[in-house]
mmCIF file of N, CA and C in Angstrom:
data_model
loop_
_atom_site.group_PDB
_atom_site.id
_atom_site.type_symbol
_atom_site.label_atom_id
_atom_site.label_comp_id
_atom_site.label_asym_id
_atom_site.label_seq_id
_atom_site.Cartn_x
_atom_site.Cartn_y
_atom_site.Cartn_z
ATOM 1 N N MET A 1 199.165 142.360 81.508
ATOM 2 C CA MET A 1 200.335 141.482 81.397
ATOM 3 C C MET A 1 201.416 142.437 81.278
ATOM 4 N N THR A 2 202.524 141.990 82.036
ATOM 5 C CA THR A 2 203.831 142.709 81.923
ATOM 6 C C THR A 2 204.756 141.891 81.189
ATOM 7 N N VAL A 3 205.642 142.562 80.267
ATOM 8 C CA VAL A 3 206.700 142.065 79.590
ATOM 9 C C VAL A 3 207.764 141.573 80.616
ATOM 10 N N GLU A 4 208.425 140.457 80.434
ATOM 11 C CA GLU A 4 209.621 140.123 81.452
ATOM 12 C C GLU A 4 210.533 141.196 81.200
ATOM 13 N N LYS A 5 211.658 141.249 82.170
ATOM 14 C CA LYS A 5 212.591 142.137 82.091
ATOM 15 C C LYS A 5 213.709 142.051 80.959
ATOM 16 N N ARG A 6 213.610 142.974 80.021
ATOM 17 C CA ARG A 6 214.533 142.921 78.972
ATOM 18 C C ARG A 6 214.782 144.277 78.532
ATOM 19 N N ASP A 7 215.787 144.631 77.819
ATOM 20 C CA ASP A 7 216.088 145.988 77.420
ATOM 21 C C ASP A 7 215.369 146.063 75.993
ATOM 22 N N PRO A 8 214.784 147.292 75.883
ATOM 23 C CA PRO A 8 214.179 147.660 74.549
ATOM 24 C C PRO A 8 215.198 148.104 73.587
ATOM 25 N N VAL A 9 215.062 147.897 72.305
ATOM 26 C CA VAL A 9 216.014 148.423 71.322
ATOM 27 C C VAL A 9 215.592 149.949 71.079
ATOM 28 N N ILE A 10 214.348 150.324 71.283
ATOM 29 C CA ILE A 10 214.042 151.797 71.137
ATOM 30 C C ILE A 10 212.982 152.051 72.132
ATOM 31 N N ARG A 11 213.073 153.334 72.742
ATOM 32 C CA ARG A 11 212.033 153.621 73.626
ATOM 33 C C ARG A 11 211.562 155.118 73.393
ATOM 34 N N VAL A 12 210.336 155.523 73.040
ATOM 35 C CA VAL A 12 210.076 156.772 72.881
ATOM 36 C C VAL A 12 208.668 157.287 73.390
ATOM 37 N N THR A 13 208.347 158.388 73.449
ATOM 38 C CA THR A 13 207.008 158.870 73.853
ATOM 39 C C THR A 13 206.181 159.331 72.550
ATOM 40 N N ALA A 14 205.057 158.936 72.504
ATOM 41 C CA ALA A 14 204.232 159.158 71.232
ATOM 42 C C ALA A 14 203.827 160.682 71.539
ATOM 43 N N MET A 15 203.920 161.472 70.475
ATOM 44 C CA MET A 15 203.623 162.950 70.672
ATOM 45 C C MET A 15 202.527 163.349 69.706
ATOM 46 N N PRO A 16 201.893 164.624 69.845
ATOM 47 C CA PRO A 16 200.849 164.977 68.909
ATOM 48 C C PRO A 16 201.363 165.026 67.652
ATOM 49 N N ALA A 17 202.382 165.265 67.270
ATOM 50 C CA ALA A 17 203.019 165.220 65.664
ATOM 51 C C ALA A 17 202.825 163.836 65.050
ATOM 52 N N ASP A 18 202.733 162.793 65.916
ATOM 53 C CA ASP A 18 202.666 161.428 65.429
ATOM 54 C C ASP A 18 201.366 160.886 65.193
ATOM 55 N N THR A 19 200.194 161.901 65.244
ATOM 56 C CA THR A 19 198.904 161.562 65.071
ATOM 57 C C THR A 19 198.239 161.932 63.847
ATOM 58 N N ASN A 20 197.080 161.260 63.465
ATOM 59 C CA ASN A 20 196.256 161.604 62.314
ATOM 60 C C ASN A 20 195.417 162.759 62.693
ATOM 61 N N ALA A 21 194.421 162.975 61.777
ATOM 62 C CA ALA A 21 193.652 164.163 61.976
ATOM 63 C C ALA A 21 192.564 163.835 63.076
ATOM 64 N N TYR A 22 192.241 162.638 63.391
ATOM 65 C CA TYR A 22 191.362 162.222 64.387
ATOM 66 C C TYR A 22 192.122 161.991 65.809
ATOM 67 N N GLY A 23 193.366 162.302 65.989
ATOM 68 C CA GLY A 23 194.265 162.433 67.183
ATOM 69 C C GLY A 23 194.552 160.913 67.536
ATOM 70 N N ASP A 24 194.523 159.966 66.662
ATOM 71 C CA ASP A 24 195.086 158.647 66.901
ATOM 72 C C ASP A 24 196.666 158.531 66.449
ATOM 73 N N ILE A 25 197.350 157.799 67.033
ATOM 74 C CA ILE A 25 198.703 157.747 66.618
ATOM 75 C C ILE A 25 198.782 156.812 65.370
ATOM 76 N N PHE A 26 199.517 157.413 64.121
ATOM 77 C CA PHE A 26 199.669 156.619 63.001
ATOM 78 C C PHE A 26 200.195 155.295 63.202
ATOM 79 N N GLY A 27 199.649 154.334 62.474
ATOM 80 C CA GLY A 27 200.142 153.047 62.358
ATOM 81 C C GLY A 27 201.389 153.126 61.776
ATOM 82 N N GLY A 28 201.700 153.705 60.614
ATOM 83 C CA GLY A 28 202.813 153.870 60.037
ATOM 84 C C GLY A 28 204.114 154.379 60.831
ATOM 85 N N TRP A 29 203.825 155.298 61.818
ATOM 86 C CA TRP A 29 204.669 155.815 62.764
ATOM 87 C C TRP A 29 205.304 154.630 63.701
ATOM 88 N N LEU A 30 204.299 153.818 64.182
ATOM 89 C CA LEU A 30 204.741 152.688 64.821
ATOM 90 C C LEU A 30 205.436 151.734 64.137
ATOM 91 N N LEU A 31 205.059 151.576 62.806
ATOM 92 C CA LEU A 31 205.665 150.540 61.990
ATOM 93 C C LEU A 31 207.150 150.877 61.602
ATOM 94 N N SER A 32 207.265 152.352 61.524
ATOM 95 C CA SER A 32 208.671 153.014 61.584
ATOM 96 C C SER A 32 209.501 152.685 62.678
ATOM 97 N N LEU A 33 208.913 152.816 63.763
ATOM 98 C CA LEU A 33 209.780 152.675 64.988
ATOM 99 C C LEU A 33 210.275 151.216 65.165
ATOM 100 N N MET A 34 209.349 150.252 64.768
ATOM 101 C CA MET A 34 209.704 148.751 64.713
ATOM 102 C C MET A 34 210.670 148.447 63.802
ATOM 103 N N ASP A 35 210.598 149.070 62.441
ATOM 104 C CA ASP A 35 211.557 148.808 61.587
ATOM 105 C C ASP A 35 213.124 149.380 61.953
ATOM 106 N N SER A 36 212.898 150.524 62.575
ATOM 107 C CA SER A 36 214.202 151.186 63.090
ATOM 108 C C SER A 36 214.829 150.289 64.217
ATOM 109 N N GLY A 37 214.019 149.853 65.050
ATOM 110 C CA GLY A 37 214.531 149.014 66.133
ATOM 111 C C GLY A 37 215.191 147.665 65.707
ATOM 112 N N ALA A 38 214.205 147.074 64.704
ATOM 113 C CA ALA A 38 214.828 145.790 64.050
ATOM 114 C C ALA A 38 216.304 146.102 63.285
ATOM 115 N N GLY A 39 216.336 147.000 62.589
ATOM 116 C CA GLY A 39 217.537 147.558 61.848
ATOM 117 C C GLY A 39 218.660 147.831 62.916
ATOM 118 N N LEU A 40 218.463 148.401 64.099
ATOM 119 C CA LEU A 40 219.551 148.410 64.977
ATOM 120 C C LEU A 40 220.004 146.997 65.550
ATOM 121 N N PHE A 41 219.115 146.273 65.831
ATOM 122 C CA PHE A 41 219.357 144.836 66.222
ATOM 123 C C PHE A 41 220.191 144.207 65.030
ATOM 124 N N ALA A 42 219.674 144.257 63.703
ATOM 125 C CA ALA A 42 220.322 143.561 62.753
ATOM 126 C C ALA A 42 221.801 144.067 62.385
ATOM 127 N N ALA A 43 221.965 145.182 62.558
ATOM 128 C CA ALA A 43 223.203 145.870 62.288
ATOM 129 C C ALA A 43 224.179 145.388 63.433
ATOM 130 N N ARG A 44 223.770 145.351 64.748
ATOM 131 C CA ARG A 44 224.523 144.945 65.648
ATOM 132 C C ARG A 44 224.846 143.359 65.646
ATOM 133 N N TYR A 45 223.925 142.712 65.329
ATOM 134 C CA TYR A 45 224.070 141.361 65.117
ATOM 135 C C TYR A 45 224.984 140.770 64.137
ATOM 136 N N SER A 46 224.680 141.619 62.900
ATOM 137 C CA SER A 46 225.508 141.141 61.708
ATOM 138 C C SER A 46 226.755 141.770 61.692
ATOM 139 N N ARG A 47 227.156 142.777 62.427
ATOM 140 C CA ARG A 47 228.170 143.753 62.563
ATOM 141 C C ARG A 47 228.585 144.515 61.391
ATOM 142 N N GLY A 48 227.443 145.207 60.853
ATOM 143 C CA GLY A 48 227.706 145.935 59.736
ATOM 144 C C GLY A 48 226.219 146.411 59.173
ATOM 145 N N ARG A 49 226.287 146.812 57.846
ATOM 146 C CA ARG A 49 224.885 147.352 57.341
ATOM 147 C C ARG A 49 224.110 146.160 57.052
ATOM 148 N N ALA A 50 222.643 146.353 57.370
ATOM 149 C CA ALA A 50 221.731 145.375 56.968
ATOM 150 C C ALA A 50 220.567 145.974 56.542
ATOM 151 N N VAL A 51 219.963 145.632 55.658
ATOM 152 C CA VAL A 51 218.417 146.342 54.951
ATOM 153 C C VAL A 51 217.363 145.346 55.345
ATOM 154 N N THR A 52 215.986 146.042 55.435
ATOM 155 C CA THR A 52 214.987 145.388 55.591
ATOM 156 C C THR A 52 214.608 144.853 53.902
ATOM 157 N N VAL A 53 214.158 143.554 54.038
ATOM 158 C CA VAL A 53 213.798 142.996 52.733
ATOM 159 C C VAL A 53 212.314 142.532 52.686
ATOM 160 N N ALA A 54 211.740 142.324 54.000
ATOM 161 C CA ALA A 54 210.302 141.865 54.149
ATOM 162 C C ALA A 54 209.850 141.949 55.536
ATOM 163 N N LEU A 55 208.524 141.925 55.651
ATOM 164 C CA LEU A 55 208.006 141.890 57.023
ATOM 165 C C LEU A 55 206.817 141.129 56.922
ATOM 166 N N ASP A 56 206.345 140.361 57.868
ATOM 167 C CA ASP A 56 205.047 139.471 57.693
ATOM 168 C C ASP A 56 204.021 140.499 58.089
ATOM 169 N N GLY A 57 202.824 140.211 58.006
ATOM 170 C CA GLY A 57 201.610 140.969 58.351
ATOM 171 C C GLY A 57 201.533 141.437 59.748
ATOM 172 N N MET A 58 201.091 142.514 59.979
ATOM 173 C CA MET A 58 200.830 143.150 61.435
ATOM 174 C C MET A 58 199.402 143.402 61.649
ATOM 175 N N GLN A 59 199.113 143.250 62.813
ATOM 176 C CA GLN A 59 197.711 143.545 63.536
ATOM 177 C C GLN A 59 197.921 144.341 64.623
ATOM 178 N N PHE A 60 197.176 145.441 64.650
ATOM 179 C CA PHE A 60 197.050 146.307 65.808
ATOM 180 C C PHE A 60 196.208 145.970 66.893
ATOM 181 N N HIS A 61 196.717 145.462 67.920
ATOM 182 C CA HIS A 61 195.762 144.931 68.901
ATOM 183 C C HIS A 61 195.112 146.012 69.748
ATOM 184 N N LEU A 62 195.874 147.174 70.215
ATOM 185 C CA LEU A 62 195.403 147.990 70.941
ATOM 186 C C LEU A 62 195.991 149.535 70.456
ATOM 187 N N PRO A 63 195.316 150.562 70.681
ATOM 188 C CA PRO A 63 195.652 151.825 70.345
ATOM 189 C C PRO A 63 196.937 152.278 71.276
ATOM 190 N N VAL A 64 197.599 153.291 70.523
ATOM 191 C CA VAL A 64 198.701 154.079 71.296
ATOM 192 C C VAL A 64 198.219 155.582 71.431
ATOM 193 N N GLY A 65 198.211 156.117 72.560
ATOM 194 C CA GLY A 65 197.918 157.314 72.775
ATOM 195 C C GLY A 65 198.863 158.342 72.913
ATOM 196 N N VAL A 66 198.538 159.664 72.699
ATOM 197 C CA VAL A 66 199.622 160.752 72.852
ATOM 198 C C VAL A 66 200.101 160.642 74.435
ATOM 199 N N GLY A 67 201.365 160.633 74.533
ATOM 200 C CA GLY A 67 202.033 160.615 75.895
ATOM 201 C C GLY A 67 202.280 159.250 76.286
ATOM 202 N N ASP A 68 201.932 158.063 75.694
ATOM 203 C CA ASP A 68 202.377 156.887 76.103
ATOM 204 C C ASP A 68 203.701 156.669 75.627
ATOM 205 N N GLU A 69 204.270 155.739 76.512
ATOM 206 C CA GLU A 69 205.751 155.381 76.339
ATOM 207 C C GLU A 69 205.671 154.173 75.502
ATOM 208 N N VAL A 70 206.571 154.167 74.232
ATOM 209 C CA VAL A 70 206.315 153.103 73.546
ATOM 210 C C VAL A 70 207.771 152.371 73.503
ATOM 211 N N SER A 71 207.683 151.133 73.781
ATOM 212 C CA SER A 71 209.065 150.345 73.920
ATOM 213 C C SER A 71 208.936 149.318 72.742
ATOM 214 N N VAL A 72 209.965 149.306 72.047
ATOM 215 C CA VAL A 72 210.112 148.176 71.020
ATOM 216 C C VAL A 72 211.282 147.190 71.364
ATOM 217 N N TYR A 73 210.876 145.806 71.224
ATOM 218 C CA TYR A 73 211.667 144.727 71.692
ATOM 219 C C TYR A 73 211.973 143.852 70.572
ATOM 220 N N ALA A 74 213.264 143.268 70.254
ATOM 221 C CA ALA A 74 213.641 142.427 69.120
ATOM 222 C C ALA A 74 214.365 141.316 69.626
ATOM 223 N N SER A 75 214.162 140.217 69.041
ATOM 224 C CA SER A 75 214.813 139.011 69.254
ATOM 225 C C SER A 75 215.132 138.374 67.802
ATOM 226 N N LEU A 76 216.108 137.591 67.778
ATOM 227 C CA LEU A 76 216.534 136.851 66.607
ATOM 228 C C LEU A 76 215.761 135.358 66.475
ATOM 229 N N THR A 77 215.135 135.205 65.503
ATOM 230 C CA THR A 77 214.241 133.994 65.425
ATOM 231 C C THR A 77 214.914 133.134 64.191
ATOM 232 N N ARG A 78 215.625 133.499 63.404
ATOM 233 C CA ARG A 78 216.322 132.629 62.395
ATOM 234 C C ARG A 78 217.486 133.324 61.850
ATOM 235 N N ILE A 79 218.515 132.586 61.526
ATOM 236 C CA ILE A 79 219.694 133.234 60.912
ATOM 237 C C ILE A 79 220.074 132.202 59.736
ATOM 238 N N GLY A 80 220.194 132.959 58.516
ATOM 239 C CA GLY A 80 220.698 132.253 57.421
ATOM 240 C C GLY A 80 222.090 132.581 56.984
ATOM 241 N N LYS A 81 222.575 132.253 55.849
ATOM 242 C CA LYS A 81 223.872 132.666 55.458
ATOM 243 C C LYS A 81 224.096 134.335 55.429
ATOM 244 N N THR A 82 223.189 135.091 54.780
ATOM 245 C CA THR A 82 223.112 136.406 54.505
ATOM 246 C C THR A 82 221.980 137.125 55.027
ATOM 247 N N SER A 83 220.924 136.413 55.519
ATOM 248 C CA SER A 83 219.741 136.936 56.222
ATOM 249 C C SER A 83 219.471 136.578 57.396
ATOM 250 N N MET A 84 218.619 137.325 58.018
ATOM 251 C CA MET A 84 218.145 136.972 59.550
ATOM 252 C C MET A 84 216.464 137.345 59.627
ATOM 253 N N SER A 85 215.935 136.679 60.443
ATOM 254 C CA SER A 85 214.565 136.852 60.837
ATOM 255 C C SER A 85 214.478 137.433 62.135
ATOM 256 N N ILE A 86 213.866 138.644 62.481
ATOM 257 C CA ILE A 86 213.789 139.340 63.693
ATOM 258 C C ILE A 86 212.469 139.454 64.122
ATOM 259 N N ALA A 87 212.090 138.848 65.304
ATOM 260 C CA ALA A 87 210.701 139.162 65.836
ATOM 261 C C ALA A 87 210.724 140.360 66.687
ATOM 262 N N VAL A 88 209.746 141.164 66.289
ATOM 263 C CA VAL A 88 209.688 142.536 67.051
ATOM 264 C C VAL A 88 208.241 142.857 67.631
ATOM 265 N N GLU A 89 208.186 143.160 68.719
ATOM 266 C CA GLU A 89 207.029 143.772 69.500
ATOM 267 C C GLU A 89 207.073 145.078 69.976
ATOM 268 N N ALA A 90 205.990 145.629 69.882
ATOM 269 C CA ALA A 90 205.726 147.090 70.421
ATOM 270 C C ALA A 90 204.750 147.058 71.519
ATOM 271 N N TRP A 91 205.204 147.506 72.728
ATOM 272 C CA TRP A 91 204.483 147.759 74.042
ATOM 273 C C TRP A 91 204.341 149.100 74.339
ATOM 274 N N ARG A 92 203.201 149.428 74.783
ATOM 275 C CA ARG A 92 202.969 150.802 75.155
ATOM 276 C C ARG A 92 202.889 150.816 76.860
ATOM 277 N N ARG A 93 202.999 151.885 77.463
ATOM 278 C CA ARG A 93 202.738 152.027 78.797
ATOM 279 C C ARG A 93 202.182 153.514 78.970
ATOM 280 N N HIS A 94 201.150 153.649 79.771
ATOM 281 C CA HIS A 94 200.567 154.939 80.006
ATOM 282 C C HIS A 94 201.620 155.716 80.944
ATOM 283 N N ARG A 95 201.911 156.966 80.711
ATOM 284 C CA ARG A 95 202.968 157.706 81.387
ATOM 285 C C ARG A 95 202.654 157.532 82.928
ATOM 286 N N THR A 96 201.512 157.407 83.474
ATOM 287 C CA THR A 96 201.323 157.297 84.944
ATOM 288 C C THR A 96 201.220 156.033 85.569
ATOM 289 N N GLU A 97 201.351 154.876 84.560
ATOM 290 C CA GLU A 97 201.174 153.572 85.153
ATOM 291 C C GLU A 97 202.527 152.711 84.868
ATOM 292 N N ASP A 98 202.284 151.488 85.663
ATOM 293 C CA ASP A 98 203.578 150.737 85.463
ATOM 294 C C ASP A 98 203.447 149.667 84.579
ATOM 295 N N VAL A 99 202.220 149.384 84.176
ATOM 296 C CA VAL A 99 201.852 148.159 83.388
ATOM 297 C C VAL A 99 202.142 148.451 81.933
ATOM 298 N N GLU A 100 202.892 147.569 81.191
ATOM 299 C CA GLU A 100 203.009 147.667 79.654
ATOM 300 C C GLU A 100 202.028 146.745 79.187
ATOM 301 N N VAL A 101 201.493 147.000 77.825
ATOM 302 C CA VAL A 101 200.553 146.259 76.997
ATOM 303 C C VAL A 101 201.195 146.213 75.666
ATOM 304 N N LYS A 102 201.201 144.826 75.099
ATOM 305 C CA LYS A 102 201.567 144.731 73.782
ATOM 306 C C LYS A 102 200.522 145.210 72.775
ATOM 307 N N VAL A 103 201.028 146.150 71.848
ATOM 308 C CA VAL A 103 199.927 146.713 70.951
ATOM 309 C C VAL A 103 200.172 146.087 69.587
ATOM 310 N N THR A 104 201.208 145.544 69.121
ATOM 311 C CA THR A 104 201.443 145.024 67.928
ATOM 312 C C THR A 104 202.802 144.181 67.730
ATOM 313 N N GLU A 105 202.795 143.173 66.754
ATOM 314 C CA GLU A 105 204.005 142.400 66.590
ATOM 315 C C GLU A 105 204.212 142.118 65.178
ATOM 316 N N ALA A 106 205.425 141.802 64.688
ATOM 317 C CA ALA A 106 205.713 141.511 63.258
ATOM 318 C C ALA A 106 207.166 140.888 63.277
ATOM 319 N N THR A 107 207.275 140.178 62.232
ATOM 320 C CA THR A 107 208.499 139.538 61.906
ATOM 321 C C THR A 107 209.256 140.160 60.758
ATOM 322 N N PHE A 108 210.427 140.745 61.047
ATOM 323 C CA PHE A 108 211.199 141.458 59.909
ATOM 324 C C PHE A 108 212.418 140.593 59.428
ATOM 325 N N THR A 109 212.570 140.581 58.081
ATOM 326 C CA THR A 109 213.571 140.069 57.497
ATOM 327 C C THR A 109 214.559 140.968 56.988
ATOM 328 N N PHE A 110 215.943 140.730 57.367
ATOM 329 C CA PHE A 110 217.083 141.705 57.000
ATOM 330 C C PHE A 110 218.053 141.016 56.169
ATOM 331 N N VAL A 111 218.711 141.613 55.375
ATOM 332 C CA VAL A 111 219.737 141.047 54.774
ATOM 333 C C VAL A 111 221.041 141.758 54.926
ATOM 334 N N ALA A 112 222.176 141.186 55.375
ATOM 335 C CA ALA A 112 223.392 141.716 55.619
ATOM 336 C C ALA A 112 223.950 142.222 54.089
ATOM 337 N N ILE A 113 224.378 143.506 54.151
ATOM 338 C CA ILE A 113 225.158 143.927 52.783
ATOM 339 C C ILE A 113 226.476 144.414 53.008
ATOM 340 N N ASP A 114 227.193 144.328 51.831
ATOM 341 C CA ASP A 114 228.611 145.094 51.910
ATOM 342 C C ASP A 114 228.565 146.499 51.421
ATOM 343 N N GLU A 115 229.804 147.231 51.333
ATOM 344 C CA GLU A 115 229.774 148.525 51.039
ATOM 345 C C GLU A 115 229.229 148.764 49.539
ATOM 346 N N ALA A 116 229.055 147.855 48.758
ATOM 347 C CA ALA A 116 228.636 147.951 47.486
ATOM 348 C C ALA A 116 227.132 147.499 47.394
ATOM 349 N N GLY A 117 226.536 147.137 48.361
ATOM 350 C CA GLY A 117 225.068 146.785 48.535
ATOM 351 C C GLY A 117 224.729 145.398 48.115
ATOM 352 N N ARG A 118 225.887 144.663 48.182
ATOM 353 C CA ARG A 118 225.704 143.313 47.861
ATOM 354 C C ARG A 118 225.521 142.328 49.100
ATOM 355 N N PRO A 119 224.706 141.317 49.225
ATOM 356 C CA PRO A 119 224.515 140.497 50.259
ATOM 357 C C PRO A 119 225.864 139.804 50.765
ATOM 358 N N ARG A 120 226.146 139.965 52.120
ATOM 359 C CA ARG A 120 227.355 139.445 52.620
ATOM 360 C C ARG A 120 227.040 138.454 53.711
ATOM 361 N N ALA A 121 228.144 137.557 53.904
ATOM 362 C CA ALA A 121 227.793 136.405 55.071
ATOM 363 C C ALA A 121 227.748 137.110 56.207
ATOM 364 N N ILE A 122 226.821 136.564 57.144
ATOM 365 C CA ILE A 122 226.922 136.892 58.457
ATOM 366 C C ILE A 122 227.798 135.960 59.293
ATOM 367 N N GLU A 123 228.695 136.500 60.087
ATOM 368 C CA GLU A 123 229.484 135.684 60.978
ATOM 369 C C GLU A 123 228.578 134.983 62.118
ATOM 370 N N GLN A 124 228.673 133.633 62.233
ATOM 371 C CA GLN A 124 227.974 133.255 63.283
ATOM 372 C C GLN A 124 228.667 133.382 64.708
ATOM 373 N N GLU A 125 227.943 133.788 65.702
ATOM 374 C CA GLU A 125 228.521 133.941 66.920
ATOM 375 C C GLU A 125 228.953 132.628 67.616
#
């Protein structure tokens, strides 16, 4: 299955430094990419600083190998006064292939904050 044409919020190549002692890509590395991508999306949408306050459970559907291209996609699923829910998917593509495969997904909740770290209203578009 190939993802519909959309722009990723992050795209990187999995490298040997991102592996555990068995040579598998760390789940935490992938989670970090997803959180970073969601954070970029949240900051752009809220037009300012936003912080992660929660994420739902994740399941790893397929492994990511060294050299795989990892693309992180994000979309807004809920908007509140100060918070937002962002659906995040991570897809991998082997460096010599054209097909992308979803490896995991999660929903991240972010709160927009002001300079003092207090929740601030998100202006609706």
